[in-house]
Amino acid sequence: MAYRGYHYNGYRGRGRSVLKAIIAVLVVVLLLLLAALFLLENAQVFSGGGVHLGGLGQSSQTPQPENTEPLVVVTATPSPTPTPDPSLPAQAMTLPLSALTDGTAETQLTTAGASAAIFDMKGDDGSLGYVSALTLAAQGNANPSDEEINTAIETLNAGDIYTIARVSCFRDNTVPYYVPTLGVKTNSNYNWRDGGDYRWLSPTSDEVRQYVTDICVELARMGFDEIMLDNSAYPTTGHLEYIRKGDAYDAAQFETVVTNFYAQIKSALAAYPDVTLSIVTDSATLTAGVNVTSGQSVAGMTANADRLWVELGETTLADVQTALGTQGVTLKEDELIPVVAAPGAAGTAWGVIQ
C-alpha cells in the first residue's frame, strides 16, 4: 500500500531551518572573534616585561611599560691628564758653554739629577756666552768669536730644558781693562781688583748699569727662562780700603744705588713676563736685612726679584727663613733656594753655581 498522497519523500521543513540558524550563529561568532582579534592586536603593548594590553589613554605607538627598571646611561669619565706642578723646587746645575751646542745638556742634567741648566752668559771675567749687539760689548772685547752661537742658544731655549742665564753684573775683568773709566778705582786711579784678582765695573755708573740691563734684555729675548743676577752689588772681599772714596763709592748711597739697579732691570724685563728674575745673595745679608758693604737689602731684593739664591755658609736654610720671618718676609720653597757645592737630594731645592 502506498501513501503517496502525504508526500513523505519531498519533506524539507523544520530540519533545514535549524541548520540555517546554526550556520548564521557560527558566522556571527566568527565575525565577532575576528573583530575582537583585530582590536586586541592594535591594543597590544610590547615591553621588557612581555606582551600585555594597553590601558585607557595609552597609545599603542607610545606604550608605557609596567614593572620595568628605568634605562641607565653610563658615561665613561676620562682620567685627567697630569700637569706639572709649578711649585716644585728647582734643582739647577751649571753646565759648560759647550753644552749649548753639542747636544749633551739634557744628558748632563739627568746624570746630575738636575732639572734646570745654568749657563754663564756673562762670566766673572766679563766675557759673554753669546754675541751681543751692544756697543760696549764690542768695545770691551766681551763677545765670543763663534758667530753661530746665538742660533744654537735660541734652539736650546726653544726646547723642554729650563734654562737660566747667569749674569755676573759688576765683577768684570774685561770691560774695565778696555774702558778704564767704567771700573772701580783705587786711590792711585788704577782699576781696583778683588781678592781673586778680578776687576769690577762701578755700580754707581749709569752707563755700567744700563750695559748690564741691556744684556739681561738680550738674554730674555733669546728665550732664557730665568735671568740670574750674581755679583750684583758693590764688592765685599779684597782690600776694600784701597778703593777711592767719593761720589763713585759712597757707602751712604750703596743701598739706594743697588735697589734702583734691581728695579731698573725688573722694569726692562716687564716686556717678558714669562722670564723669572732672580738674585744671588748670602745668608748674612738675609739674616741682618741689609748688607752695608754691598748695598744689598732684603727689601730691595724681594721687591724686585722673583727668586733668591742664597749662599748659606755655616747657616741653615731654616735659620734664614726664621730670620726673614722676624722681618715680616715669607718666601716659598721655590723662592729661596740654597747654593750648594754639589747636587743635593732629590725632591729638595738646590743650585750648583760655578
PDB file of N, CA, C and O in Angstrom, residues 40-41 43-54:
ATOM      1  N   LEU A  40      42.258  43.703  19.620  1.00  0.00           N
ATOM      2  CA  LEU A  40      43.287  43.317  20.581  1.00  0.00           C
ATOM      3  C   LEU A  40      44.683  43.491  20.014  1.00  0.00           C
ATOM      4  O   LEU A  40      45.630  43.856  20.698  1.00  0.00           O
ATOM      5  N   GLU A  41      44.834  43.215  18.714  1.00  0.00           N
ATOM      6  CA  GLU A  41      46.145  43.346  18.087  1.00  0.00           C
ATOM      7  C   GLU A  41      46.626  44.791  18.133  1.00  0.00           C
ATOM      8  O   GLU A  41      47.786  45.074  18.383  1.00  0.00           O
ATOM      9  N   ALA A  43      45.808  46.904  20.332  1.00  0.00           N
ATOM     10  CA  ALA A  43      45.985  47.340  21.712  1.00  0.00           C
ATOM     11  C   ALA A  43      47.136  46.645  22.409  1.00  0.00           C
ATOM     12  O   ALA A  43      47.416  46.893  23.566  1.00  0.00           O
ATOM     13  N   GLN A  44      47.842  45.747  21.728  1.00  0.00           N
ATOM     14  CA  GLN A  44      48.958  45.050  22.349  1.00  0.00           C
ATOM     15  C   GLN A  44      50.139  45.990  22.561  1.00  0.00           C
ATOM     16  O   GLN A  44      50.438  46.817  21.724  1.00  0.00           O
ATOM     17  N   VAL A  45      50.796  45.852  23.735  1.00  0.00           N
ATOM     18  CA  VAL A  45      51.979  46.652  24.058  1.00  0.00           C
ATOM     19  C   VAL A  45      53.134  45.707  24.323  1.00  0.00           C
ATOM     20  O   VAL A  45      53.011  44.784  25.131  1.00  0.00           O
ATOM     21  N   PHE A  46      54.243  45.949  23.668  1.00  0.00           N
ATOM     22  CA  PHE A  46      55.429  45.123  23.845  1.00  0.00           C
ATOM     23  C   PHE A  46      56.412  45.888  24.732  1.00  0.00           C
ATOM     24  O   PHE A  46      56.719  47.046  24.481  1.00  0.00           O
ATOM     25  N   SER A  47      56.882  45.245  25.779  1.00  0.00           N
ATOM     26  CA  SER A  47      57.835  45.876  26.681  1.00  0.00           C
ATOM     27  C   SER A  47      58.811  44.833  27.177  1.00  0.00           C
ATOM     28  O   SER A  47      58.701  43.657  26.846  1.00  0.00           O
ATOM     29  N   GLY A  48      59.730  45.298  28.047  1.00  0.00           N
ATOM     30  CA  GLY A  48      60.708  44.365  28.585  1.00  0.00           C
ATOM     31  C   GLY A  48      60.066  43.311  29.459  1.00  0.00           C
ATOM     32  O   GLY A  48      60.617  42.252  29.696  1.00  0.00           O
ATOM     33  N   GLY A  49      58.821  43.570  29.957  1.00  0.00           N
ATOM     34  CA  GLY A  49      58.151  42.593  30.795  1.00  0.00           C
ATOM     35  C   GLY A  49      57.282  41.637  30.041  1.00  0.00           C
ATOM     36  O   GLY A  49      56.562  40.812  30.631  1.00  0.00           O
ATOM     37  N   GLY A  50      57.181  41.714  28.734  1.00  0.00           N
ATOM     38  CA  GLY A  50      56.372  40.799  27.934  1.00  0.00           C
ATOM     39  C   GLY A  50      55.362  41.559  27.111  1.00  0.00           C
ATOM     40  O   GLY A  50      55.495  42.744  26.846  1.00  0.00           O
ATOM     41  N   VAL A  51      54.299  40.839  26.711  1.00  0.00           N
ATOM     42  CA  VAL A  51      53.237  41.437  25.896  1.00  0.00           C
ATOM     43  C   VAL A  51      52.000  41.572  26.766  1.00  0.00           C
ATOM     44  O   VAL A  51      51.589  40.635  27.441  1.00  0.00           O
ATOM     45  N   HIS A  52      51.389  42.787  26.793  1.00  0.00           N
ATOM     46  CA  HIS A  52      50.154  42.993  27.565  1.00  0.00           C
ATOM     47  C   HIS A  52      49.315  44.040  26.860  1.00  0.00           C
ATOM     48  O   HIS A  52      49.732  44.624  25.851  1.00  0.00           O
ATOM     49  N   LEU A  53      48.148  44.287  27.410  1.00  0.00           N
ATOM     50  CA  LEU A  53      47.231  45.220  26.781  1.00  0.00           C
ATOM     51  C   LEU A  53      47.424  46.606  27.321  1.00  0.00           C
ATOM     52  O   LEU A  53      47.674  46.810  28.510  1.00  0.00           O
ATOM     53  N   GLY A  54      47.275  47.559  26.400  1.00  0.00           N
ATOM     54  CA  GLY A  54      47.382  48.937  26.840  1.00  0.00           C
ATOM     55  C   GLY A  54      46.106  49.386  27.536  1.00  0.00           C
ATOM     56  O   GLY A  54      45.020  48.920  27.245  1.00  0.00           O
TER      57      GLY A  54
END
